[in-house]
């Protein structure tokens, strides 16, 4: 099946309309008519070559929401007409310890990313900036009807990527959580941590988005460009989730952690980060990382969002504004996620 899509033709080149082929619907596959696709900063890192060479042409997009158009004969979890989503992975080995524990993102044989990876059938996966996707039913999520579909799309990456470490490191009542960077991931971290009952602080480069941050659920808002921030907040937080797409001063941020506190990096900049181990030793602190979340936890996050009335703050754009949106994300000029109306791809 040939479908309309938007692809990067080569590294760091502007995306352009194209037509790609989707595989025939297999026994356990779902054909999804995509309605919305979020623009994640990871899409930009990938097509700009920040994370190494990629196969081109490349259709990005791993925050996919749509409606089931067809199911294979073995599919029991999804029906034609259901609202569904696909996130950052479309397959894994399903047999290793991590897969069996529902942590498919850490599959010991390597999970299959939604785009730019070799799929089981040897073809290269292509993402959600497209009118249709075909995905294995086990990697397709149910999107509750109460969440607006445009606002639901970013949950498939930005939502789960922040929900998972917040849960893992115990965000909740009595915990002080800081979120570094108020972009796509950051604004979801604020909403989710606040819904979990934590005391939430935003650490942004400036105070420009302070009003938004407080409206989204933050209790406090500080600018990291102000050196006083780091003296005022020293030793304060139990958990810091760093969502910044560039390098930060890790030691300065570690100094904000209380005894046994953790700085969890979800931001994935091109350059390595470095730290002074004394920043950890002095208060038994941890520096950790976290990658998206498993399929069961992603479903749990979607249901949590439905229960708490949470969606992303989105700016819906037509496909011909994708390149402009990329520039705006790079300039931290996003409130707070661009989402492509994929009907405009036709
Ligand atoms: P985004 O919307 O661009 O948000 C990043 C935010 O970081 C910006 O809004 C900005 O917030 C801050 N920032 C940007 N440049 C900065 C700089 N030079 N110094 C300090 N702060 C800066 O990006 P996103 O989509 O949320 O993604 C964030 C990062 O997470 C990316 O690296 C992405 O690849 C990664 N990611 C990782 C995973 C995972 O599984 N671990 C999943 C998805 C994405 P302020 O304006 O508030 O300062
Ligand atoms: Zn992403
Ligand atoms: Zn596995």
Tab-separated table of N, CA and C in Angstrom, residues 224-322:
chain	number	residue	atom	x	y	z
A	224	UNK	N	17.538	29.172	35.393
A	224	UNK	CA	18.891	28.630	35.584
A	224	UNK	C	19.956	29.636	35.128
A	225	UNK	N	19.538	30.661	34.375
A	225	UNK	CA	20.503	31.694	33.967
A	225	UNK	C	20.865	32.610	35.138
A	226	UNK	N	20.100	32.522	36.212
A	226	UNK	CA	20.364	33.346	37.398
A	226	UNK	C	21.186	32.517	38.389
A	227	UNK	N	22.441	32.867	38.631
A	227	UNK	CA	23.291	32.061	39.520
A	227	UNK	C	22.705	31.932	40.928
A	228	UNK	N	21.917	32.885	41.371
A	228	UNK	CA	21.291	32.812	42.701
A	228	UNK	C	20.394	31.582	42.839
A	229	UNK	N	19.810	31.141	41.713
A	229	UNK	CA	18.946	29.955	41.737
A	229	UNK	C	19.675	28.784	42.387
A	230	UNK	N	20.950	28.611	42.024
A	230	UNK	CA	21.693	27.436	42.494
A	230	UNK	C	22.085	27.546	43.971
A	231	UNK	N	22.223	28.758	44.498
A	231	UNK	CA	22.484	28.889	45.944
A	231	UNK	C	21.179	28.756	46.720
A	232	UNK	N	20.143	29.387	46.179
A	232	UNK	CA	18.848	29.369	46.876
A	232	UNK	C	18.269	27.962	47.000
A	233	UNK	N	18.452	27.133	45.971
A	233	UNK	CA	17.812	25.810	45.939
A	233	UNK	C	18.770	24.674	46.312
A	234	UNK	N	19.947	24.985	46.805
A	234	UNK	CA	20.948	23.948	47.125
A	234	UNK	C	20.359	22.885	48.050
A	235	UNK	N	20.540	21.609	47.689
A	235	UNK	CA	20.132	20.488	48.547
A	235	UNK	C	18.630	20.297	48.679
A	236	UNK	N	17.851	20.866	47.777
A	236	UNK	CA	16.400	20.910	47.975
A	236	UNK	C	15.609	19.706	47.454
A	237	UNK	N	16.019	19.121	46.326
A	237	UNK	CA	15.121	18.191	45.619
A	237	UNK	C	15.415	16.715	45.886
A	238	UNK	N	14.337	15.925	45.873
A	238	UNK	CA	14.479	14.463	45.942
A	238	UNK	C	14.737	13.889	44.552
A	239	UNK	N	14.171	14.547	43.558
A	239	UNK	CA	14.286	14.049	42.183
A	239	UNK	C	14.358	15.239	41.240
A	240	UNK	N	15.304	15.169	40.319
A	240	UNK	CA	15.354	16.164	39.236
A	240	UNK	C	15.266	15.392	37.925
A	241	UNK	N	14.317	15.755	37.085
A	241	UNK	CA	14.209	15.145	35.757
A	241	UNK	C	14.732	16.170	34.758
A	242	UNK	N	15.847	15.820	34.116
A	242	UNK	CA	16.446	16.741	33.147
A	242	UNK	C	15.974	16.411	31.735
A	243	UNK	N	15.211	17.320	31.139
A	243	UNK	CA	14.670	17.095	29.784
A	243	UNK	C	15.398	17.929	28.727
A	244	UNK	N	16.498	18.546	29.087
A	244	UNK	CA	17.152	19.480	28.157
A	244	UNK	C	17.814	18.727	26.994
A	245	UNK	N	17.622	19.252	25.799
A	245	UNK	CA	18.126	18.633	24.572
A	245	UNK	C	19.582	18.982	24.290
A	246	UNK	N	20.183	19.809	25.151
A	246	UNK	CA	21.583	20.222	24.992
A	246	UNK	C	22.314	19.885	26.293
A	247	UNK	N	23.621	20.184	26.331
A	247	UNK	CA	24.392	19.908	27.550
A	247	UNK	C	23.992	20.869	28.661
A	248	UNK	N	23.994	20.364	29.880
A	248	UNK	CA	23.801	21.239	31.043
A	248	UNK	C	25.008	21.071	31.956
A	249	UNK	N	25.137	21.958	32.945
A	249	UNK	CA	26.170	21.829	33.966
A	249	UNK	C	25.660	20.802	34.981
A	250	UNK	N	26.106	19.562	34.830
A	250	UNK	CA	25.582	18.473	35.655
A	250	UNK	C	25.891	18.709	37.133
A	251	UNK	N	27.113	19.135	37.435
A	251	UNK	CA	27.487	19.346	38.839
A	251	UNK	C	26.594	20.393	39.503
A	252	UNK	N	26.334	21.468	38.795
A	252	UNK	CA	25.479	22.521	39.371
A	252	UNK	C	24.100	21.963	39.688
A	253	UNK	N	23.564	21.130	38.796
A	253	UNK	CA	22.232	20.560	39.028
A	253	UNK	C	22.263	19.508	40.135
A	254	UNK	N	23.343	18.707	40.200
A	254	UNK	CA	23.452	17.720	41.283
A	254	UNK	C	23.471	18.403	42.649
A	255	UNK	N	24.034	19.594	42.719
A	255	UNK	CA	24.120	20.306	44.005
A	255	UNK	C	22.735	20.680	44.535
A	256	UNK	N	21.730	20.584	43.696
A	256	UNK	CA	20.360	20.911	44.123
A	256	UNK	C	19.661	19.718	44.774
A	257	UNK	N	20.320	18.537	44.744
A	257	UNK	CA	19.685	17.335	45.295
A	257	UNK	C	19.931	17.192	46.792
A	258	UNK	N	18.906	16.721	47.496
A	258	UNK	CA	19.027	16.372	48.913
A	258	UNK	C	19.777	15.047	49.047
A	259	UNK	N	19.996	14.604	50.280
A	259	UNK	CA	20.601	13.296	50.541
A	259	UNK	C	19.802	12.218	49.803
A	260	UNK	N	20.500	11.328	49.089
A	260	UNK	CA	19.880	10.227	48.339
A	260	UNK	C	19.050	10.678	47.140
A	261	UNK	N	19.143	11.941	46.797
A	261	UNK	CA	18.381	12.426	45.649
A	261	UNK	C	18.948	11.887	44.338
A	262	UNK	N	18.117	11.943	43.290
A	262	UNK	CA	18.540	11.449	41.977
A	262	UNK	C	18.287	12.489	40.892
A	263	UNK	N	19.286	12.633	40.025
A	263	UNK	CA	19.130	13.437	38.809
A	263	UNK	C	18.971	12.441	37.665
A	264	UNK	N	17.798	12.427	37.074
A	264	UNK	CA	17.534	11.466	36.000
A	264	UNK	C	17.517	12.202	34.675
A	265	UNK	N	18.405	11.773	33.794
A	265	UNK	CA	18.525	12.408	32.494
A	265	UNK	C	17.643	11.697	31.478
A	266	UNK	N	16.701	12.421	30.927
A	266	UNK	CA	15.976	11.890	29.772
A	266	UNK	C	16.377	12.647	28.506
A	267	UNK	N	16.859	13.865	28.657
A	267	UNK	CA	17.397	14.618	27.515
A	267	UNK	C	18.550	13.833	26.915
A	268	UNK	N	18.675	13.890	25.599
A	268	UNK	CA	19.675	13.067	24.905
A	268	UNK	C	20.500	13.911	23.937
A	269	UNK	N	21.323	14.813	24.485
A	269	UNK	CA	22.099	15.699	23.614
A	269	UNK	C	23.162	14.938	22.816
A	270	UNK	N	23.603	15.563	21.736
A	270	UNK	CA	24.616	14.936	20.882
A	270	UNK	C	25.940	14.769	21.620
A	271	UNK	N	26.266	15.719	22.491
A	271	UNK	CA	27.577	15.722	23.144
A	271	UNK	C	27.510	14.966	24.481
A	272	UNK	N	28.621	14.346	24.892
A	272	UNK	CA	28.635	13.680	26.201
A	272	UNK	C	28.526	14.701	27.343
A	273	UNK	N	27.943	14.267	28.470
A	273	UNK	CA	27.894	15.102	29.665
A	273	UNK	C	28.994	14.616	30.603
A	274	UNK	N	29.570	15.521	31.385
A	274	UNK	CA	30.576	15.069	32.339
A	274	UNK	C	30.220	15.593	33.729
A	275	UNK	N	30.771	14.921	34.731
A	275	UNK	CA	30.500	15.358	36.095
A	275	UNK	C	31.692	15.049	36.984
A	276	UNK	N	31.726	15.725	38.125
A	276	UNK	CA	32.736	15.519	39.154
A	276	UNK	C	32.113	14.555	40.170
A	277	UNK	N	32.743	13.398	40.398
A	277	UNK	CA	32.110	12.405	41.289
A	277	UNK	C	31.855	12.943	42.698
A	278	UNK	N	32.599	13.962	43.095
A	278	UNK	CA	32.349	14.531	44.425
A	278	UNK	C	30.945	15.128	44.518
A	279	UNK	N	30.360	15.482	43.373
A	279	UNK	CA	28.970	15.977	43.377
A	279	UNK	C	28.012	14.875	43.813
A	280	UNK	N	28.405	13.616	43.619
A	280	UNK	CA	27.563	12.475	44.011
A	280	UNK	C	27.891	12.032	45.442
A	281	UNK	N	29.198	11.883	45.686
A	281	UNK	CA	29.675	11.294	46.949
A	281	UNK	C	29.168	12.070	48.168
A	282	UNK	N	29.186	13.377	48.075
A	282	UNK	CA	28.888	14.235	49.225
A	282	UNK	C	27.510	14.044	49.830
A	283	UNK	N	26.549	13.554	49.038
A	283	UNK	CA	25.202	13.362	49.601
A	283	UNK	C	24.556	12.080	49.063
A	284	UNK	N	25.398	11.084	48.766
A	284	UNK	CA	24.938	9.772	48.282
A	284	UNK	C	23.925	9.938	47.140
A	285	UNK	N	24.223	10.869	46.244
A	285	UNK	CA	23.292	11.164	45.150
A	285	UNK	C	23.492	10.196	43.991
A	286	UNK	N	22.476	10.115	43.130
A	286	UNK	CA	22.582	9.289	41.915
A	286	UNK	C	22.407	10.144	40.677
A	287	UNK	N	23.090	9.725	39.635
A	287	UNK	CA	22.894	10.319	38.308
A	287	UNK	C	22.452	9.164	37.426
A	288	UNK	N	21.241	9.243	36.873
A	288	UNK	CA	20.670	8.098	36.152
A	288	UNK	C	20.099	8.543	34.819
A	289	UNK	N	19.716	7.563	34.018
A	289	UNK	CA	19.047	7.845	32.760
A	289	UNK	C	17.802	6.989	32.657
A	290	UNK	N	16.931	7.349	31.723
A	290	UNK	CA	15.703	6.575	31.539
A	290	UNK	C	15.255	6.750	30.095
A	291	UNK	N	14.803	5.650	29.489
A	291	UNK	CA	14.379	5.700	28.084
A	291	UNK	C	12.906	5.292	27.962
A	292	UNK	N	12.113	6.141	27.399
A	292	UNK	CA	10.661	5.962	27.192
A	292	UNK	C	10.043	5.100	28.302
A	293	UNK	N	9.266	4.079	27.961
A	293	UNK	CA	8.669	3.183	28.950
A	293	UNK	C	8.164	1.958	28.204
A	294	UNK	N	7.887	0.887	28.933
A	294	UNK	CA	7.393	-0.335	28.296
A	294	UNK	C	5.939	-0.195	27.869
A	295	UNK	N	5.461	-1.169	27.132
A	295	UNK	CA	4.080	-1.120	26.630
A	295	UNK	C	3.056	-1.124	27.772
A	296	UNK	N	3.184	-2.018	28.784
A	296	UNK	CA	2.183	-1.961	29.864
A	296	UNK	C	2.191	-0.619	30.590
A	297	UNK	N	3.384	-0.053	30.810
A	297	UNK	CA	3.446	1.226	31.519
A	297	UNK	C	2.916	2.373	30.647
A	298	UNK	N	3.098	2.266	29.340
A	298	UNK	CA	2.564	3.301	28.443
A	298	UNK	C	1.040	3.292	28.488
A	299	UNK	N	0.448	2.078	28.533
A	299	UNK	CA	-1.007	2.001	28.659
A	299	UNK	C	-1.455	2.564	30.008
A	300	UNK	N	-0.706	2.224	31.053
A	300	UNK	CA	-1.015	2.758	32.395
A	300	UNK	C	-0.982	4.291	32.378
A	301	UNK	N	0.033	4.867	31.713
A	301	UNK	CA	0.172	6.331	31.633
A	301	UNK	C	-1.019	6.941	30.894
A	302	UNK	N	-1.443	6.317	29.775
A	302	UNK	CA	-2.590	6.859	29.017
A	302	UNK	C	-3.850	6.828	29.885
A	303	UNK	N	-4.031	5.739	30.617
A	303	UNK	CA	-5.210	5.635	31.482
A	303	UNK	C	-5.128	6.638	32.630
A	304	UNK	N	-3.911	6.854	33.162
A	304	UNK	CA	-3.703	7.856	34.222
A	304	UNK	C	-4.065	9.249	33.683
A	305	UNK	N	-3.633	9.543	32.464
A	305	UNK	CA	-3.927	10.857	31.864
A	305	UNK	C	-5.438	11.038	31.680
A	306	UNK	N	-6.116	9.978	31.245
A	306	UNK	CA	-7.570	10.069	31.072
A	306	UNK	C	-8.233	10.335	32.420
A	307	UNK	N	-7.777	9.618	33.432
A	307	UNK	CA	-8.358	9.743	34.768
A	307	UNK	C	-8.146	11.151	35.337
A	308	UNK	N	-6.998	11.747	35.032
A	308	UNK	CA	-6.670	13.066	35.597
A	308	UNK	C	-6.919	14.211	34.610
A	309	UNK	N	-7.542	13.920	33.474
A	309	UNK	CA	-7.843	14.977	32.499
A	309	UNK	C	-6.597	15.625	31.918
A	310	UNK	N	-5.562	14.812	31.681
A	310	UNK	CA	-4.288	15.354	31.194
A	310	UNK	C	-4.095	15.076	29.709
A	311	UNK	N	-3.709	16.120	28.974
A	311	UNK	CA	-3.242	15.977	27.594
A	311	UNK	C	-2.089	16.944	27.437
A	312	UNK	N	-1.427	16.880	26.293
A	312	UNK	CA	-0.341	17.838	26.043
A	312	UNK	C	-0.927	19.176	25.609
A	313	UNK	N	-0.144	20.241	25.796
A	313	UNK	CA	-0.505	21.558	25.237
A	313	UNK	C	0.074	21.554	23.831
A	314	UNK	N	-0.782	21.690	22.841
A	314	UNK	CA	-0.286	21.484	21.476
A	314	UNK	C	-0.583	22.663	20.566
A	315	UNK	N	0.258	22.796	19.547
A	315	UNK	CA	-0.011	23.708	18.435
A	315	UNK	C	-0.121	22.811	17.204
A	316	UNK	N	-1.348	22.674	16.695
A	316	UNK	CA	-1.570	21.771	15.557
A	316	UNK	C	-1.190	22.510	14.273
A	317	UNK	N	-0.375	21.855	13.447
A	317	UNK	CA	0.116	22.496	12.216
A	317	UNK	C	-0.148	21.618	11.003
A	318	UNK	N	-0.264	22.241	9.813
A	318	UNK	CA	-0.306	21.441	8.592
A	318	UNK	C	1.099	20.949	8.246
A	319	UNK	N	1.172	19.924	7.421
A	319	UNK	CA	2.463	19.300	7.112
A	319	UNK	C	3.457	20.286	6.507
A	320	UNK	N	2.981	21.264	5.746
A	320	UNK	CA	3.949	22.155	5.093
A	320	UNK	C	4.616	23.126	6.072
A	321	UNK	N	4.276	22.998	7.357
A	321	UNK	CA	4.977	23.829	8.353
A	321	UNK	C	5.926	23.011	9.241
A	322	UNK	N	6.200	21.772	8.842
A	322	UNK	CA	7.077	20.907	9.656
A	322	UNK	C	8.483	21.518	9.799
